[in-house]
Short mmCIF file of C-alpha atoms in Angstrom, two decimals:
data_model
loop_
_atom_site.label_atom_id
_atom_site.label_comp_id
_atom_site.label_asym_id
_atom_site.label_seq_id
_atom_site.Cartn_x
_atom_site.Cartn_y
_atom_site.Cartn_z
CA MET A 1 32.09 174.34 22.37
CA ASN A 2 32.54 172.88 26.08
CA ILE A 3 33.47 169.76 26.59
CA GLN A 4 32.70 168.10 29.54
CA THR A 5 35.24 165.34 31.58
CA ASN A 6 34.09 162.66 33.93
CA ASP A 7 36.42 162.56 36.65
CA ILE A 8 38.25 159.81 37.25
CA ALA A 9 39.59 158.46 39.80
CA ALA A 10 43.95 157.80 38.97
CA PRO A 11 44.64 154.33 40.19
CA ALA A 12 46.77 153.76 43.69
CA ILE A 13 50.35 153.46 42.68
CA TYR A 14 50.63 151.82 46.56
CA SER A 15 48.62 149.31 47.93
CA ASP A 16 47.94 149.58 51.99
CA LYS A 17 50.15 146.59 52.45
CA GLU A 18 53.03 148.72 50.16
CA ILE A 19 52.34 151.53 52.21
CA LYS A 20 52.30 149.39 56.05
CA GLU A 21 55.18 148.32 54.55
CA PRO A 22 57.98 150.08 55.58
CA SER A 23 55.98 150.87 59.29
CA LYS A 24 57.18 147.31 60.13
CA ILE A 25 60.50 147.57 59.03
CA LYS A 26 60.65 150.72 61.17
CA THR A 27 58.95 148.90 64.33
CA GLU A 28 60.50 145.68 63.80
CA PHE A 29 64.24 147.52 63.33
CA PHE A 30 64.17 148.94 66.78
CA ARG A 31 62.13 145.66 68.05
CA ARG A 32 65.49 144.10 67.45
CA TYR A 33 68.25 146.70 67.47
CA PHE A 34 67.44 149.63 70.74
CA ARG A 35 67.41 147.60 73.78
CA VAL A 36 68.17 147.29 77.30
CA VAL A 37 70.66 145.53 77.09
CA HIS A 38 72.20 148.56 74.61
CA ILE A 39 71.70 150.45 78.01
CA LEU A 40 73.56 148.44 79.98
CA PHE A 41 76.53 148.28 77.27
CA ALA A 42 76.83 151.75 77.72
CA VAL A 43 76.57 152.37 80.99
CA LEU A 44 78.83 149.67 82.30
CA LEU A 45 81.38 151.59 79.61
CA LEU A 46 81.12 155.14 80.76
CA ILE A 47 81.83 154.02 84.80
CA GLN A 48 84.98 152.41 83.00
CA LEU A 49 85.89 156.67 82.78
CA LEU A 50 85.18 156.75 87.09
CA PRO A 51 88.19 156.78 88.54
CA ASP A 52 89.87 154.15 90.57
CA GLN A 53 90.22 153.34 93.80
CA LEU A 54 92.53 150.71 94.36
CA ALA A 55 96.18 150.81 94.89
CA THR A 56 96.92 148.09 92.37
CA GLU A 57 96.14 147.76 88.73
CA THR A 58 92.36 146.66 87.74
CA TYR A 59 93.36 145.25 84.18
CA ALA A 60 89.62 147.30 83.00
CA SER A 61 90.63 147.76 79.38
CA TYR A 62 90.38 143.64 79.30
CA ALA A 63 87.23 144.04 81.29
CA ILE A 64 86.21 146.68 78.36
CA TRP A 65 87.30 143.98 75.65
CA PHE A 66 84.59 141.52 76.89
CA ALA A 67 82.05 144.18 76.98
CA VAL A 68 82.42 145.08 73.85
CA GLY A 69 82.81 140.78 72.31
CA VAL A 70 79.76 139.63 74.87
CA GLU A 71 78.07 143.24 73.06
CA ALA A 72 78.78 142.00 68.83
CA LEU A 73 77.92 138.61 69.41
CA THR A 74 74.67 140.51 70.72
CA LEU A 75 73.98 142.28 67.30
CA ILE A 76 74.97 139.40 66.46
CA ALA A 77 72.34 137.45 67.88
CA SER A 78 70.02 139.85 67.02
CA ALA A 79 70.26 139.67 63.64
CA LEU A 80 70.32 135.97 63.55
CA ILE A 81 67.86 134.89 65.40
CA LYS A 82 63.46 135.34 64.76
CA LYS A 83 62.21 133.73 66.77
CA PRO A 84 61.35 136.71 69.60
CA ALA A 85 60.89 134.31 72.73
CA ALA A 86 64.91 132.93 72.02
CA LEU A 87 65.91 136.32 71.29
CA ASN A 88 64.39 137.73 74.60
CA LEU A 89 65.75 135.31 75.95
CA PHE A 90 68.76 135.90 74.68
CA VAL A 91 69.14 139.34 75.57
CA ASP A 92 67.59 138.80 79.43
CA ILE A 93 70.91 136.62 79.78
CA VAL A 94 73.06 138.79 78.08
CA ALA A 95 71.42 142.01 80.36
CA PHE A 96 71.56 140.31 83.77
CA ILE A 97 75.64 139.63 82.89
CA TYR A 98 76.15 143.56 82.32
CA GLY A 99 74.19 144.14 85.36
CA LEU A 100 76.47 142.43 87.59
CA LEU A 101 79.64 143.11 85.76
CA ILE A 102 78.02 146.67 87.02
CA ALA A 103 77.90 146.60 90.65
CA TRP A 104 80.66 143.85 90.15
CA THR A 105 82.75 146.38 88.82
CA LEU A 106 81.42 149.77 91.09
CA ALA A 107 82.03 147.88 94.54
CA THR A 108 85.79 146.98 93.64
CA ALA A 109 88.02 148.53 91.23
CA LYS A 110 85.92 151.71 91.20
CA PHE A 111 83.94 152.30 95.26
CA ASN A 112 86.92 149.85 96.42
CA ILE A 113 83.52 147.89 98.90
CA LEU A 114 84.45 144.91 98.51
CA LYS A 115 88.07 143.49 100.09
CA ALA A 116 90.18 143.82 96.74
CA ALA A 117 91.93 140.35 98.37
CA LEU A 118 89.25 137.77 98.06
CA PHE A 119 87.12 139.84 94.99
CA PRO A 120 89.03 141.70 92.37
CA PRO A 121 88.31 143.44 90.02
CA PRO A 122 86.70 142.14 86.96
CA GLY A 123 89.08 143.59 84.35
CA LYS A 124 91.79 141.99 86.86
CA VAL A 125 89.53 138.53 85.96
CA PHE A 126 89.55 139.06 82.26
CA TRP A 127 93.55 139.41 82.93
CA GLN A 128 94.00 136.47 84.53
CA PHE A 129 91.87 134.42 82.39
CA THR A 130 94.04 134.85 79.18
CA GLY A 131 97.27 134.51 81.19
CA ASP A 132 96.12 130.44 82.35
CA PHE A 133 94.01 130.12 78.58
CA ASP A 134 95.65 127.01 78.54
CA LYS A 135 96.63 126.02 82.04
CA ILE A 136 92.94 126.09 82.21
CA LEU A 137 91.82 124.37 78.39
CA THR A 138 93.78 121.52 79.46
CA ASN A 139 92.60 120.82 83.40
CA ILE A 140 88.22 121.23 81.06
CA GLN A 141 90.03 118.26 79.37
CA SER A 142 91.54 116.57 82.10
CA SER A 143 87.85 116.71 84.32
CA VAL A 144 85.66 116.70 80.98
CA GLY A 145 87.01 113.85 80.03
CA ILE A 146 86.09 112.34 83.24
CA ILE A 147 82.80 113.18 82.77
CA LEU A 148 82.25 111.52 79.45
CA GLN A 149 84.10 107.81 80.13
CA GLY A 150 82.54 107.06 83.71
CA TYR A 151 78.83 108.18 82.61
CA LEU A 152 79.21 107.71 79.26
CA LEU A 153 79.90 104.01 80.04
CA ALA A 154 76.92 103.79 82.05
CA ILE A 155 74.63 105.07 80.10
CA ALA A 156 76.18 101.79 77.91
CA VAL A 157 75.44 99.77 80.90
CA ALA A 158 72.54 100.39 82.34
CA ILE A 159 69.69 101.07 79.98
CA PRO A 160 70.56 98.09 78.61
CA LEU A 161 70.14 96.66 81.31
CA GLY A 162 67.17 98.07 83.03
CA LEU A 163 64.92 97.85 79.47
CA PHE A 164 65.31 93.79 79.98
CA LEU A 165 64.40 94.18 83.90
CA GLY A 166 61.48 96.71 83.72
CA TRP A 167 59.61 94.42 80.48
CA SER A 168 58.81 91.16 83.28
CA ALA A 169 56.85 92.74 85.58
CA ARG A 170 58.23 90.92 89.11
CA LEU A 171 61.44 91.34 88.29
CA GLY A 172 60.81 95.27 87.49
CA SER A 173 58.99 95.63 91.28
CA ALA A 174 62.11 94.39 92.40
CA ALA A 175 65.31 95.39 90.78
CA SER A 176 63.16 98.99 90.81
CA TYR A 177 63.24 98.75 94.51
CA ILE A 178 66.67 98.02 94.91
CA SER A 179 68.16 100.16 92.80
CA LYS A 180 66.31 103.16 94.92
CA PHE A 181 68.62 101.79 97.38
CA LEU A 182 71.59 101.41 96.19
CA GLY A 183 71.28 104.84 94.63
CA ALA A 184 70.46 107.07 97.87
CA ILE A 185 73.81 105.90 98.92
CA PRO A 186 76.09 109.28 97.95
CA PRO A 187 78.33 107.29 95.31
CA ILE A 188 81.12 109.12 96.85
CA VAL A 189 81.40 106.99 100.48
CA TYR A 190 83.07 104.71 97.33
CA ILE A 191 86.04 106.53 96.69
CA PRO A 192 88.05 104.50 99.68
CA TYR A 193 87.05 101.81 97.49
CA GLY A 194 88.30 102.55 94.88
CA ILE A 195 92.20 104.44 95.39
CA ALA A 196 92.40 101.04 97.41
CA LEU A 197 90.83 98.94 94.19
CA LEU A 198 91.89 100.72 91.77
CA PRO A 199 95.52 101.82 89.92
CA THR A 200 95.24 105.55 89.56
CA PHE A 201 93.02 108.88 90.73
CA ARG A 202 91.56 108.76 87.46
CA SER A 203 90.07 106.09 87.80
CA VAL A 204 88.50 105.71 90.77
CA SER A 205 87.63 109.06 89.74
CA VAL A 206 86.32 107.31 86.25
CA PHE A 207 84.53 104.19 88.54
CA VAL A 208 82.32 107.12 90.78
CA ILE A 209 80.77 109.00 88.26
CA PHE A 210 79.22 105.59 86.62
CA LEU A 211 78.17 104.35 90.06
CA ALA A 212 76.94 108.12 90.17
CA THR A 213 74.64 108.08 86.42
CA PHE A 214 74.12 103.97 86.77
CA TRP A 215 70.98 104.10 89.03
CA PRO A 216 69.60 107.32 88.48
CA VAL A 217 70.05 105.94 84.10
CA LEU A 218 68.81 102.61 85.21
CA GLY A 219 65.63 103.05 87.56
CA GLY A 220 64.71 106.04 84.38
CA THR A 221 64.66 103.57 82.66
CA MET A 222 62.79 100.56 84.15
CA SER A 223 60.28 103.46 85.25
CA GLY A 224 59.53 104.05 81.73
CA VAL A 225 59.25 100.83 80.30
CA MET A 226 56.81 99.54 83.14
CA ASN A 227 54.90 102.08 81.73
CA VAL A 228 54.62 102.31 78.43
CA ASP A 229 50.59 102.85 77.29
CA LYS A 230 49.99 99.11 76.94
CA LYS A 231 48.41 99.81 73.69
CA THR A 232 51.82 99.73 72.30
CA ILE A 233 52.74 97.90 73.36
CA ASP A 234 49.04 95.38 71.70
CA SER A 235 50.09 96.83 68.48
CA ALA A 236 53.54 95.32 68.09
CA LYS A 237 52.61 92.26 69.49
CA VAL A 238 49.83 92.38 66.60
CA LEU A 239 53.00 93.22 64.15
CA ASN A 240 54.56 89.90 65.44
CA VAL A 241 57.51 91.45 66.15
CA GLY A 242 60.25 89.84 68.39
CA LYS A 243 61.81 90.38 71.66
CA PHE A 244 64.86 92.47 70.67
CA THR A 245 62.65 94.58 67.91
CA MET A 246 60.66 94.94 70.67
CA LEU A 247 62.87 96.07 73.29
CA PHE A 248 64.44 98.67 70.81
CA SER A 249 62.48 99.85 68.49
CA VAL A 250 59.14 100.04 70.45
CA ILE A 251 59.83 100.03 74.62
CA LEU A 252 63.21 101.93 74.06
CA PRO A 253 61.49 105.14 72.04
CA ALA A 254 58.39 104.92 74.54
CA SER A 255 60.42 105.13 77.27
CA LEU A 256 63.09 107.96 76.54
CA GLN A 257 61.16 110.49 78.28
CA ASN A 258 61.87 108.33 81.49
CA ILE A 259 65.65 107.85 80.53
CA PHE A 260 66.79 110.90 79.94
CA ILE A 261 65.09 112.28 83.45
CA GLY A 262 67.88 109.36 84.64
CA CYS A 263 70.32 111.60 82.45
CA ASN A 264 70.14 114.51 84.08
CA GLN A 265 70.02 113.74 87.60
CA GLY A 266 73.86 111.75 86.95
CA LEU A 267 74.84 115.04 84.59
CA THR A 268 74.06 117.51 87.70
CA VAL A 269 75.44 114.81 89.84
CA SER A 270 78.33 114.01 88.17
CA PHE A 271 79.45 117.22 88.07
CA VAL A 272 79.23 117.94 91.77
CA LEU A 273 81.53 114.95 92.28
CA LEU A 274 83.80 115.34 90.08
CA THR A 275 84.91 119.13 92.21
CA SER A 276 84.67 117.29 95.56
CA ALA A 277 87.10 114.57 94.60
CA GLU A 278 89.24 117.30 92.23
CA MET A 279 89.70 119.21 95.04
CA VAL A 280 90.57 116.46 97.66
CA GLY A 281 92.94 113.59 96.03
CA ALA A 282 94.01 114.95 92.19
CA GLN A 283 96.47 116.98 90.29
CA SER A 284 94.16 117.65 87.01
CA GLY A 285 90.80 119.54 86.58
CA LEU A 286 88.66 121.95 87.84
CA GLY A 287 88.57 121.16 90.82
CA TYR A 288 92.12 120.61 91.48
CA TYR A 289 92.57 124.52 89.90
CA ILE A 290 90.09 125.39 92.16
CA LYS A 291 91.54 124.12 94.70
CA ASN A 292 95.82 124.64 94.54
CA TYR A 293 95.20 128.30 93.84
CA SER A 294 92.89 128.62 96.51
CA ASP A 295 95.52 127.23 99.23
CA PHE A 296 97.48 129.79 98.70
CA GLY A 297 95.15 132.45 98.92
CA ASP A 298 95.36 133.57 94.71
CA TYR A 299 91.32 134.63 94.82
CA THR A 300 91.73 135.77 91.15
CA ARG A 301 92.59 132.27 89.87
CA THR A 302 89.92 130.93 92.02
CA ILE A 303 87.08 132.71 90.74
CA VAL A 304 88.47 131.88 87.24
CA GLY A 305 88.32 128.70 88.33
CA LEU A 306 84.14 128.73 89.70
CA ILE A 307 82.95 130.97 85.97
CA VAL A 308 84.84 128.02 84.03
CA VAL A 309 83.27 125.59 86.30
CA GLY A 310 79.59 127.57 85.41
CA ILE A 311 80.27 127.95 82.04
CA VAL A 312 81.35 124.03 81.23
CA ILE A 313 78.34 123.13 83.25
CA VAL A 314 76.06 125.35 81.46
CA ALA A 315 77.79 124.32 78.01
CA ILE A 316 76.85 120.28 78.66
CA SER A 317 74.27 120.49 79.55
CA PHE A 318 72.76 123.11 75.95
CA LEU A 319 73.94 120.60 74.40
CA PHE A 320 71.97 117.57 76.64
CA ASN A 321 69.53 119.95 76.02
CA ARG A 322 69.43 119.54 72.30
CA ILE A 323 70.12 116.12 72.40
CA GLN A 324 66.90 115.03 74.28
CA LYS A 325 64.90 117.49 72.02
CA PHE A 326 66.02 116.26 69.11
CA LEU A 327 65.58 112.58 70.07
CA LEU A 328 61.87 113.36 71.91
CA ARG A 329 60.90 115.89 68.72
CA TRP A 330 58.58 113.41 67.16
CA LYS A 331 56.89 114.25 70.94
CA GLN A 332 56.20 117.73 69.64
#
């Protein structure tokens, strides 16, 4: 007896999604960990094998350890940063650093194209940084302390004053022209008066930073208040809010974007002025560190100081932008 059986298709063991999943994981892995930045890291290590053309010590091991540290940080960031745009930005910055170090090493230690006295190899700069770390940290504390003292004092005075002046259309219009006039005067010209009136160089520096920040913040606050949407003010008046609540709970949040523009301007100018002032009459600070060693022809320490100044400014600006983004998150 012949028994006929119907061909029944066997159920699929894996769904299309499950089949594609390993491929997606593999693609994501390659996207995160196989980049040009890692090739540049390898090139930076390989050029260290070339013979040095300088008679003095190049301290190549310090450059290697710095590169290894940056590469480790890059790998950690590749694993932790989820947003592709943020990760791309980070690795692009690292790639630029690697490219700069490659060009710097070739032009100094390996081919001796640049004058060694003025442009030491990167390894020597990193070696000097580790040797002067305590001294650099002390100077950073001095400079940042002056910046924060003058900057925060200016903000604490300028924002409330700008709110009250900007609230009155007539008074705010006149005050805006006065602030533009006084703000156009470089604060550094007040240093002679500060030296004559104030007891220490630190107090003179705080005074100059205060002036550099006060006028941009005052102008930005008044501009923000005078440009608040009338509908917002009318809605608050319907609720019968008091003047204090109106200014600090309604007008202030609506003016924050303009206020931050003034704060950004003040922060940028403050660093320029402080570094310039420290190079003239200070006994501490990053500007003093750079000027003191450049006078003695120690350009290794001079480059160290320049790099540290850049790092400090970028770090403070990054922190400031994070605060700004947090306070303005409701505008997103």
